Coordinates of N, CA, C and O in Angstrom, one line a residue:
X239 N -1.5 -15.1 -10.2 CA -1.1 -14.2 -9.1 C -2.4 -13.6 -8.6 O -3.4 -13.2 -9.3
X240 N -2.2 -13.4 -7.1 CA -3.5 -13.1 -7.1 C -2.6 -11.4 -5.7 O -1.5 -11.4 -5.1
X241 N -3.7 -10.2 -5.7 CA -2.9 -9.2 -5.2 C -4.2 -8.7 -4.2 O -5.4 -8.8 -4.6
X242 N -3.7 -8.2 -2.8 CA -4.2 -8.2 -1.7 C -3.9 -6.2 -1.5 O -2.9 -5.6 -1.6
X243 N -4.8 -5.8 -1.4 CA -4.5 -4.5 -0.7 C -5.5 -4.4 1.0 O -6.7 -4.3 1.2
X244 N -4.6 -4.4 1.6 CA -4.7 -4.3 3.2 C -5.2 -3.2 3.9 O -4.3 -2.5 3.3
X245 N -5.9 -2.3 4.6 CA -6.3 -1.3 4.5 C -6.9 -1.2 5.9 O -7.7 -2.1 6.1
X246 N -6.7 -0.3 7.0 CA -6.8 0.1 8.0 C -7.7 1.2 7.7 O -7.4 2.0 6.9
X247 N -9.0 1.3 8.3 CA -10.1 2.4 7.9 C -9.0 3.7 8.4 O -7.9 3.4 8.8
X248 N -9.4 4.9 8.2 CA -8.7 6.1 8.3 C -9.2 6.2 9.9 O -9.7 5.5 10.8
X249 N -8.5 7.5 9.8 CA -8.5 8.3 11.3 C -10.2 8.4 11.7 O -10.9 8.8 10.8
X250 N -10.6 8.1 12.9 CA -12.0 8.0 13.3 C -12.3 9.1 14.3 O -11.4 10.0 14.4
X251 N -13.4 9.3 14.9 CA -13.9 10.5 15.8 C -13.9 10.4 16.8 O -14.8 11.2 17.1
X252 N -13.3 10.0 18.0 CA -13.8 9.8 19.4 C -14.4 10.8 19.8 O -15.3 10.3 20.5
X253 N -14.5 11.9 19.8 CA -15.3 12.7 20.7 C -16.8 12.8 19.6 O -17.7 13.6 19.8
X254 N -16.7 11.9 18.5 CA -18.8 12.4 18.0 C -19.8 11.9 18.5 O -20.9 12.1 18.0
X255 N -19.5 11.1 19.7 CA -21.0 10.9 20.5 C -21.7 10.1 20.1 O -22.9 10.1 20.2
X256 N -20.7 9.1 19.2 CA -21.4 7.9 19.1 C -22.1 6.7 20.1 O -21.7 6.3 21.1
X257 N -23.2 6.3 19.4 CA -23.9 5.4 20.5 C -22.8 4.1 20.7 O -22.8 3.5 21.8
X258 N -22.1 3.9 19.8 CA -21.4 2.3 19.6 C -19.9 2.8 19.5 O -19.7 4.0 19.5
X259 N -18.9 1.8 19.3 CA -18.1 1.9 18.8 C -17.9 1.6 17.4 O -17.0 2.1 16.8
X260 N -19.0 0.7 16.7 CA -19.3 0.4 15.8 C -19.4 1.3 14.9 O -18.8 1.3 13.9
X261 N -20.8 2.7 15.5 CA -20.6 3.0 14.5 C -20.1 4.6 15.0 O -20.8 5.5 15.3
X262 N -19.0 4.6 15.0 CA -17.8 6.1 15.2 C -17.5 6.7 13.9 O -16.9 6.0 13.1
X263 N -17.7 7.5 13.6 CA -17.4 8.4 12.2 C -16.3 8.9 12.0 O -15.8 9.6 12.8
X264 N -15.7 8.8 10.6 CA -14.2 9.5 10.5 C -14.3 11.1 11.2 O -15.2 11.9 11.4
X265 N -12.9 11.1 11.6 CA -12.7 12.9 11.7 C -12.5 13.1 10.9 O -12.3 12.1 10.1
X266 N -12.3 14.7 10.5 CA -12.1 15.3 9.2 C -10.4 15.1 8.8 O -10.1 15.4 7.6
X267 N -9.0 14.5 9.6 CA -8.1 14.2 9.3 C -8.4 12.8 8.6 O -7.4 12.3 7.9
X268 N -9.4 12.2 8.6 CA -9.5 10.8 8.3 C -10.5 10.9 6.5 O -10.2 10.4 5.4
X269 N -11.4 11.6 6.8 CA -11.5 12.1 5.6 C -10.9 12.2 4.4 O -11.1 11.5 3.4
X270 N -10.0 13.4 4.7 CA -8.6 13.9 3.9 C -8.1 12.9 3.7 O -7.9 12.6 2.5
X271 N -7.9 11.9 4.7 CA -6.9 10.7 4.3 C -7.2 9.8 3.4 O -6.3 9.3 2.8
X272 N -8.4 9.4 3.2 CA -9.5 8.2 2.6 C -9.1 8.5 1.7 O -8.3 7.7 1.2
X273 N -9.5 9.8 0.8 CA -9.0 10.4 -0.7 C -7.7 10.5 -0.8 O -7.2 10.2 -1.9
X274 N -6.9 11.0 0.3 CA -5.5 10.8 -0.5 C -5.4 9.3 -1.0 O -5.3 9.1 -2.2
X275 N -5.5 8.1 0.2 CA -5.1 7.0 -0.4 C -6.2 6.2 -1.6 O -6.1 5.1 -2.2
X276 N -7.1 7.0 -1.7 CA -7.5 6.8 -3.1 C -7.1 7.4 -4.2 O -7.2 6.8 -5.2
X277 N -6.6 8.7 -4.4 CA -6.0 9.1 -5.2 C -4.4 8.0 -5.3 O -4.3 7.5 -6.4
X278 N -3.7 7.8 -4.6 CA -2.5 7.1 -4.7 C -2.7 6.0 -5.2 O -1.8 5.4 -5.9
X279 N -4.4 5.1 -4.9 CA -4.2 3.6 -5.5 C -4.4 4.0 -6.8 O -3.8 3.4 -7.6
X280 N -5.3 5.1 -7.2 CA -5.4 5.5 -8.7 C -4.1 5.6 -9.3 O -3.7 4.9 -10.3
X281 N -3.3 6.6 -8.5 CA -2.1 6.4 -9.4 C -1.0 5.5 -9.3 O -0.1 5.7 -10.1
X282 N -0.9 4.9 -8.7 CA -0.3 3.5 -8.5 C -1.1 2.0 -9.8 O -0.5 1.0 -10.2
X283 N -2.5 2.4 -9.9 CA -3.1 1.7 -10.8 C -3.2 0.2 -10.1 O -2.9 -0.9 -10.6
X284 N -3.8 0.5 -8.6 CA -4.1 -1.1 -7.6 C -5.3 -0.2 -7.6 O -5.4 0.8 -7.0
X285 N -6.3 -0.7 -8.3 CA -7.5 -1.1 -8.5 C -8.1 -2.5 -8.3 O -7.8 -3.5 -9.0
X286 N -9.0 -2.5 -7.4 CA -9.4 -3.6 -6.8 C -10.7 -4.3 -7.5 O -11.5 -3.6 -8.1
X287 N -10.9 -5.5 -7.5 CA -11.9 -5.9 -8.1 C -13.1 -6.6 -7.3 O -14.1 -7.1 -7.8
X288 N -12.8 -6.5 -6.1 CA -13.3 -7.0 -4.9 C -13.2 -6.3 -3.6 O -12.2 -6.0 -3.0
X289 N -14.5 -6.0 -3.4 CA -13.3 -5.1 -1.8 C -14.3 -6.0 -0.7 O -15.5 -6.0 -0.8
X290 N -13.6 -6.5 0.3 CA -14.3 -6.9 1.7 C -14.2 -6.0 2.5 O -13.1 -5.4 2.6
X291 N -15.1 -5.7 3.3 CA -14.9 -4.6 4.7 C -15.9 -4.9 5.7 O -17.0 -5.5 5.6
X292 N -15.0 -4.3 6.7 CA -16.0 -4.4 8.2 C -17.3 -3.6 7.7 O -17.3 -2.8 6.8
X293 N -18.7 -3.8 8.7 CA -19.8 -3.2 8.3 C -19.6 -1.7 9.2 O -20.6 -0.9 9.2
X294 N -18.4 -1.2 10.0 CA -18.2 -0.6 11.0 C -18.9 1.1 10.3 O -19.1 0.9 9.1
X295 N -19.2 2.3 10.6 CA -19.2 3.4 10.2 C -17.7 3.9 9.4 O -17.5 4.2 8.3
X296 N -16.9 3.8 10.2 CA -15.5 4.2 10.0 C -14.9 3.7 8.3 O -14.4 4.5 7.5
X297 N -15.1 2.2 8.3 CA -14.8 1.5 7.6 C -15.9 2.1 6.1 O -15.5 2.5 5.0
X298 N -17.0 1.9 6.5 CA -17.3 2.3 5.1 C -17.2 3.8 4.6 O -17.2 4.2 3.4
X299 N -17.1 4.7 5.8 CA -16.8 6.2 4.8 C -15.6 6.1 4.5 O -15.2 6.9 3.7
X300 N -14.6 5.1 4.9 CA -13.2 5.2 4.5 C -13.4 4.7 3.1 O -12.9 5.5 2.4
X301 N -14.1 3.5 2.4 CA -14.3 3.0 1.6 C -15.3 4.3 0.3 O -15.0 4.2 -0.9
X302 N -16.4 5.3 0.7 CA -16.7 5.9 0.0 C -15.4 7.1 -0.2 O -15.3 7.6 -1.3
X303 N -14.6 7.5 0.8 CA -13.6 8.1 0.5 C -12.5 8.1 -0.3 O -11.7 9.0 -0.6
X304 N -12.5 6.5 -0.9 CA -11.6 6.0 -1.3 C -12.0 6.2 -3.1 O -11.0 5.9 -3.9
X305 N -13.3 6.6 -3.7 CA -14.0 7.1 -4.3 C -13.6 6.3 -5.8 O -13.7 6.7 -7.0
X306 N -13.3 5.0 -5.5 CA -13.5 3.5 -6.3 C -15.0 3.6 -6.8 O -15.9 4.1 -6.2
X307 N -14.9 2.9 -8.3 CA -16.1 2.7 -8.7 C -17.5 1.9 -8.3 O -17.6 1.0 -7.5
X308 N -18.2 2.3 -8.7 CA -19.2 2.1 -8.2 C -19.7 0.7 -8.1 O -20.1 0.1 -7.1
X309 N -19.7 0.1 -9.6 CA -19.2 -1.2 -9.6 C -18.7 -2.7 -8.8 O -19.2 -3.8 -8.7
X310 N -17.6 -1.9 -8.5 CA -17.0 -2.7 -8.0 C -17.7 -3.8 -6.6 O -18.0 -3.3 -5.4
X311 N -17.9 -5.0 -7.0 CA -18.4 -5.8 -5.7 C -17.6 -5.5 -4.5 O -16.4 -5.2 -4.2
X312 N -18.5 -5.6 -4.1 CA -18.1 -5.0 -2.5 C -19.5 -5.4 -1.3 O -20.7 -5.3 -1.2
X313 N -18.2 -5.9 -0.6 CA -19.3 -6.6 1.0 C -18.8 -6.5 2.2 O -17.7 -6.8 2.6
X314 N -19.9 -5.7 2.7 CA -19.9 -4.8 4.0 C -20.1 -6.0 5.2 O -21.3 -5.9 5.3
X315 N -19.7 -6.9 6.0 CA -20.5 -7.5 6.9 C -19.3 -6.9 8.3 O -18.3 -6.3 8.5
X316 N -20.5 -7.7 9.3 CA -20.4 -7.4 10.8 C -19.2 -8.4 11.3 O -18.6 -8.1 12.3
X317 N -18.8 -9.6 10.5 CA -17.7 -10.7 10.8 C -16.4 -10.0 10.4 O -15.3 -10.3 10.9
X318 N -16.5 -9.2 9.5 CA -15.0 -8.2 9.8 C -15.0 -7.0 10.6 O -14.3 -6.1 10.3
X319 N -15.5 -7.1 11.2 CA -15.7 -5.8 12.3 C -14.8 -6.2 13.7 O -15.3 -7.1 14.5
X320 N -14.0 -5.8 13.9 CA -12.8 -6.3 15.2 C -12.5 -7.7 14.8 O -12.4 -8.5 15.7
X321 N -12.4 -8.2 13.7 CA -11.9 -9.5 13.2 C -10.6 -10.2 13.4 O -9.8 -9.8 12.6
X322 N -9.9 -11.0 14.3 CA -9.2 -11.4 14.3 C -8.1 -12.0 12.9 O -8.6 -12.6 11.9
X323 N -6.7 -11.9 12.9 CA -6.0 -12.4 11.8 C -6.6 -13.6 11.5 O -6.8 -13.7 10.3
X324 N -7.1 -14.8 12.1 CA -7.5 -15.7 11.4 C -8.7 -16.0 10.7 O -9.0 -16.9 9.8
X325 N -9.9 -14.6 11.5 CA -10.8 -14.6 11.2 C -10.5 -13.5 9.7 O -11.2 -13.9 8.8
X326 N -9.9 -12.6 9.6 CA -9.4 -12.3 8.4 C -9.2 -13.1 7.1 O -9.8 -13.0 6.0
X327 N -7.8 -14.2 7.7 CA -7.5 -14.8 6.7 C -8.2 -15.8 6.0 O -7.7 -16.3 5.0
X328 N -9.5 -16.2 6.6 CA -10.4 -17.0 6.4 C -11.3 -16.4 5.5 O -11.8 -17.2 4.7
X329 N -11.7 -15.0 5.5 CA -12.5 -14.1 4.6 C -12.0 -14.2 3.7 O -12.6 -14.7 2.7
X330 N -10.6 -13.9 3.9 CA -9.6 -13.5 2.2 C -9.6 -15.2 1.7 O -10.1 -15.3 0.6
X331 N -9.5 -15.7 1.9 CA -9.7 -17.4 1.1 C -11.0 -17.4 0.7 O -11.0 -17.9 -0.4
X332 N -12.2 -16.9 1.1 CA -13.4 -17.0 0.2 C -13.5 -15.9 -1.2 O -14.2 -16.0 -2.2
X333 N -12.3 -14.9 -0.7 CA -12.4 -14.1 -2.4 C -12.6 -14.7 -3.3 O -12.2 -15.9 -3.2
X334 N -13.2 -14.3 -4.6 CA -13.1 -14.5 -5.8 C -12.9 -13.2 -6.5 O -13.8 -13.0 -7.3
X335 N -12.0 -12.2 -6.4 CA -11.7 -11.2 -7.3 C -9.8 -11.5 -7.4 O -9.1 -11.9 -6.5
X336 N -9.6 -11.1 -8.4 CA -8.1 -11.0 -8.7 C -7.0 -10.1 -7.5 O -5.9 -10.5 -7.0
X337 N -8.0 -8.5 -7.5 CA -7.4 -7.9 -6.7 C -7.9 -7.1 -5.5 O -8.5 -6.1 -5.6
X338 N -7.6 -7.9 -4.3 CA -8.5 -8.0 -3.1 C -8.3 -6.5 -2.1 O -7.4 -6.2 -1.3
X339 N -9.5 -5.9 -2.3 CA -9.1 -4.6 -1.4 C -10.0 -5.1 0.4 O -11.2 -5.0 0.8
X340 N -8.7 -5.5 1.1 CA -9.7 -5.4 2.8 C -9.8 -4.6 3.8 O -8.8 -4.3 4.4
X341 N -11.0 -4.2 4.2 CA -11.0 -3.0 5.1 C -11.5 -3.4 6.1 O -12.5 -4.1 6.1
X342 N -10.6 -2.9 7.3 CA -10.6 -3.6 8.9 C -10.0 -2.7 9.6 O -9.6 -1.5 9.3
X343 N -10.1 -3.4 11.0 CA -9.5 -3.0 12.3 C -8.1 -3.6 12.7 O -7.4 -4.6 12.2
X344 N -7.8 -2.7 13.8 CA -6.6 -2.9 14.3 C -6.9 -3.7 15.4 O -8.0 -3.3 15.8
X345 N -6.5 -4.8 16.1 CA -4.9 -5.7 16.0 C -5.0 -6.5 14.7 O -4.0 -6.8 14.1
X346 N -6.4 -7.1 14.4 CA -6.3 -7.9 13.0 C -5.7 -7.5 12.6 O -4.6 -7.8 13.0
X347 N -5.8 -6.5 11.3 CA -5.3 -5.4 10.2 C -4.2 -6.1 10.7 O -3.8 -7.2 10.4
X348 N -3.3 -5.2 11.6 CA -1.6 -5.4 11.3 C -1.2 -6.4 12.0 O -0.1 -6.3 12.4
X349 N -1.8 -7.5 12.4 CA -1.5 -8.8 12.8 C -1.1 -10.0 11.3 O -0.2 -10.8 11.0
X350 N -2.3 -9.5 10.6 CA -2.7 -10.2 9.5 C -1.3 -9.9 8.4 O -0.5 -10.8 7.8
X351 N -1.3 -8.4 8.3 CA -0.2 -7.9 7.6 C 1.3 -8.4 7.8 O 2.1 -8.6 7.0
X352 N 1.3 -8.4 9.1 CA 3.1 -9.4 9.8 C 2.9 -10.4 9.3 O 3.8 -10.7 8.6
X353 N 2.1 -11.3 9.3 CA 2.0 -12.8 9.0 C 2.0 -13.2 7.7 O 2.7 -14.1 7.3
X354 N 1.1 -12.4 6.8 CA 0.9 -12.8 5.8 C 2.4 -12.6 4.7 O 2.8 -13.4 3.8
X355 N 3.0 -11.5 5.2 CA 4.1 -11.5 4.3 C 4.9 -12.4 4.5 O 4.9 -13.0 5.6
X356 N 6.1 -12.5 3.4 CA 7.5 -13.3 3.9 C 8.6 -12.3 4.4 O 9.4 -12.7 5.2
X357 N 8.5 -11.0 4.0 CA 9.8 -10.4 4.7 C 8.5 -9.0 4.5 O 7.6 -8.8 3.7
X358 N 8.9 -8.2 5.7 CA 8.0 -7.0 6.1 C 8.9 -5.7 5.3 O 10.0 -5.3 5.3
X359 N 7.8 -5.3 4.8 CA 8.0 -4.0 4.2 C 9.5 -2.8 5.1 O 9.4 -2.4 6.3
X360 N 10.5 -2.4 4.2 CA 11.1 -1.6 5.0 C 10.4 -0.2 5.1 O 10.4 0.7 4.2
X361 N 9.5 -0.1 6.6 CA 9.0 1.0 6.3 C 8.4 1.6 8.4 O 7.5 1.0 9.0
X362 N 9.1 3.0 9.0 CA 9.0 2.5 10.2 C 7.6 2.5 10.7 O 7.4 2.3 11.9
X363 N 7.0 2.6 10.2 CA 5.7 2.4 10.7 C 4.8 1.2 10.6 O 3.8 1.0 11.2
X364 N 5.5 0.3 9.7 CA 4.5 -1.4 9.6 C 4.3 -2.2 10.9 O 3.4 -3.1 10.9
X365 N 4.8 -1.9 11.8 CA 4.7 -2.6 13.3 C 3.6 -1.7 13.3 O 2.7 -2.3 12.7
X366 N 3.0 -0.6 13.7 CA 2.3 -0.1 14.4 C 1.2 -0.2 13.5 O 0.1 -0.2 14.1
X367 N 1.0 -0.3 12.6 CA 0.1 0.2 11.6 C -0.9 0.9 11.8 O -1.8 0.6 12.6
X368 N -0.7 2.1 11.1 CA -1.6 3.1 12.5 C -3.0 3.7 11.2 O -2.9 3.6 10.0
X369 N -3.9 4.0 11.8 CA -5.0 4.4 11.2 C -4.6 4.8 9.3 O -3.9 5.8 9.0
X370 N -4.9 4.4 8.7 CA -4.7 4.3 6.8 C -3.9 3.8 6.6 O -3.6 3.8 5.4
X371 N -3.2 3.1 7.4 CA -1.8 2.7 6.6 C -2.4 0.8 5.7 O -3.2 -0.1 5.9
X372 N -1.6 1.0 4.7 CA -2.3 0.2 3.3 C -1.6 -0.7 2.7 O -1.5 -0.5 1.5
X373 N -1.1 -1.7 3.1 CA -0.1 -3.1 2.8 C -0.9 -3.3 0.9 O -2.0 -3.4 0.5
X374 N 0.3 -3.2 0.2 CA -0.4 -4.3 -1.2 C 0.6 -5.6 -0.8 O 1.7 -5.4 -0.4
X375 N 0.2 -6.4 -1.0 CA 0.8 -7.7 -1.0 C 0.5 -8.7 -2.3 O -0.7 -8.6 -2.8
X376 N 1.3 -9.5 -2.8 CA 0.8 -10.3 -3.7 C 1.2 -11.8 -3.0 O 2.0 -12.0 -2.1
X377 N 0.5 -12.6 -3.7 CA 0.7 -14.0 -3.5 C 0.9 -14.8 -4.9 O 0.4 -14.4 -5.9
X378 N 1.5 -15.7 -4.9 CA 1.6 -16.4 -6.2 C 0.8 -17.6 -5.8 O 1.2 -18.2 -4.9
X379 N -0.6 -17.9 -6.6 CA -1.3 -18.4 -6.2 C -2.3 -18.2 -7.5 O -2.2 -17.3 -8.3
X380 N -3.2 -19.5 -7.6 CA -4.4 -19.6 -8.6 C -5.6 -19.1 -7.7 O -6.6 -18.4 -8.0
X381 N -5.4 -19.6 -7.0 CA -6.9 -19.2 -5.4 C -6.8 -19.1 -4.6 O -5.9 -19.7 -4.0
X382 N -7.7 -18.1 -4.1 CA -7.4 -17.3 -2.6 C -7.7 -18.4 -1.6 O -7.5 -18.0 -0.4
X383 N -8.1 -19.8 -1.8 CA -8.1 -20.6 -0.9 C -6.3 -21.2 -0.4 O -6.1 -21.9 0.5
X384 N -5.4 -20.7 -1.5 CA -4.6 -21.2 -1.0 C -3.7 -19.8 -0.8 O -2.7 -19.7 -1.5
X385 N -4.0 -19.2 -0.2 CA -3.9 -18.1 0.9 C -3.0 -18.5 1.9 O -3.4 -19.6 2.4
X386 N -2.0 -18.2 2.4 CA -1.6 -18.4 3.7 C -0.5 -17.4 4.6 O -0.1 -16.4 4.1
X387 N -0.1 -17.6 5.6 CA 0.7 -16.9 6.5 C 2.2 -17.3 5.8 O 2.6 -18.4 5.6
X388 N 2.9 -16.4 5.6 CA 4.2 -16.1 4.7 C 4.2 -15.9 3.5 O 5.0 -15.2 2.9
X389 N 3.2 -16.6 2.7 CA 3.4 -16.7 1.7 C 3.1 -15.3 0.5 O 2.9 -15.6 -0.6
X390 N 3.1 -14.3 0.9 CA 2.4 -12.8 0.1 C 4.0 -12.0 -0.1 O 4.6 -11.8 1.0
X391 N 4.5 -11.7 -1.0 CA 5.3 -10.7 -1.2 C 4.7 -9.1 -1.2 O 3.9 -8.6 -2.0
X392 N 5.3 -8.4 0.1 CA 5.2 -7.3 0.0 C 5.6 -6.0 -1.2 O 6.7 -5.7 -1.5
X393 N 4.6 -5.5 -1.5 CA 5.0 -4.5 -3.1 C 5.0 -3.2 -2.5 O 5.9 -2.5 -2.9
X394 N 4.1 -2.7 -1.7 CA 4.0 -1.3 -1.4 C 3.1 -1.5 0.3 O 2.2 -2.2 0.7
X395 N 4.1 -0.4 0.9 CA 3.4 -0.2 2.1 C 3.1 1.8 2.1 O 3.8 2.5 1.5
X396 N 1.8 2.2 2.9 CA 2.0 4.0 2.8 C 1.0 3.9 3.9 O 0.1 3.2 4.3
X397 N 1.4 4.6 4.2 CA 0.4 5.7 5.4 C 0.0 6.8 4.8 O 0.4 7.2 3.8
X398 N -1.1 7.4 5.7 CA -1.5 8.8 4.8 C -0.6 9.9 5.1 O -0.6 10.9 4.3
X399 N 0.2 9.9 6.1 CA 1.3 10.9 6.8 C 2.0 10.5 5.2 O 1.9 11.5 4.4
X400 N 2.3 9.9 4.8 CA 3.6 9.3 3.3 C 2.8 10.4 2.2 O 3.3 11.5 2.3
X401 N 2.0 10.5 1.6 CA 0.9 11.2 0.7 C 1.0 12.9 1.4 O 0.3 13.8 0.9

């Protein structure tokens, strides 16, 4: 079995006068948020052994927020940064960790999340998937190469509004 945690960077800054979009910095609601849903993967015990993420600002203070070990491999690149679901799903097939933490953008993020499951989390906010909201999904599967669209059983969906 192999287990997917889906992860929308938290709430970001529009008004900090960023040069890029790229790199936009959490607000302080996004902040708060990072740590709640790291406190929750703690106690939920979805500890990841892998985390992929966009190289975006947003994305990695969500990722130091989330205040996972130090350890833990983890790779920052620019190809998940506004990544499309297939350009997504293509990342997630090169994993090699058991339990895959991915940090992205929206339309991918909850593009990826509709597709990948077989039946969608009852939860009303999975359509929108709005800034932190955090799909675990599993797959029955030996390798992430055999990864695909339906195939992930949804286990837990949360927003930080949920926390």
């Amino acid at each position: 079995m192999k287990r997917l945690i889906l992860m929308r960077h938290a709430k970001s800054d529009w008004s900090a006068g960023a040069g890029s979009d790229h790199d936009r910095p959490l607000n302080a609601r996004g902040v708060a948020a990072a740590q709640a849903l790291g406190d929750w993967l703690r106690a939920q015990d979805l500890l990841p052994d892998q985390v992929l993420s966009s190289s975006s600002k947003r994305t990695g203070q969500t990722f130091i927020g989330l205040g996972l070990a130090d350890d833990t491999p983890t790779t920052f690149t620019r190809d998940l940064y506004l990544a499309t679901h297939n350009d997504l799903l293509a990342a997630l097939r090169q994993a090699t960790g058991n339990v895959v933490l991915m940090l992205g953008h929206n339309p991918g993020i909850s593009i990826t999340a509709a597709q990948l499951v077989s039946t969608p989390p009852d939860h009303p906010k999975f359509n929108q998937y709005p800034t932190g909201a955090t799909l675990v999904a599993d797959f029955e599967i030996d390798h992430w190469r055999d990864a695909d669209w339906g195939n992930a059983v949804a286990r837990h969906f949360v927003v930080p509004r949920d926390l």
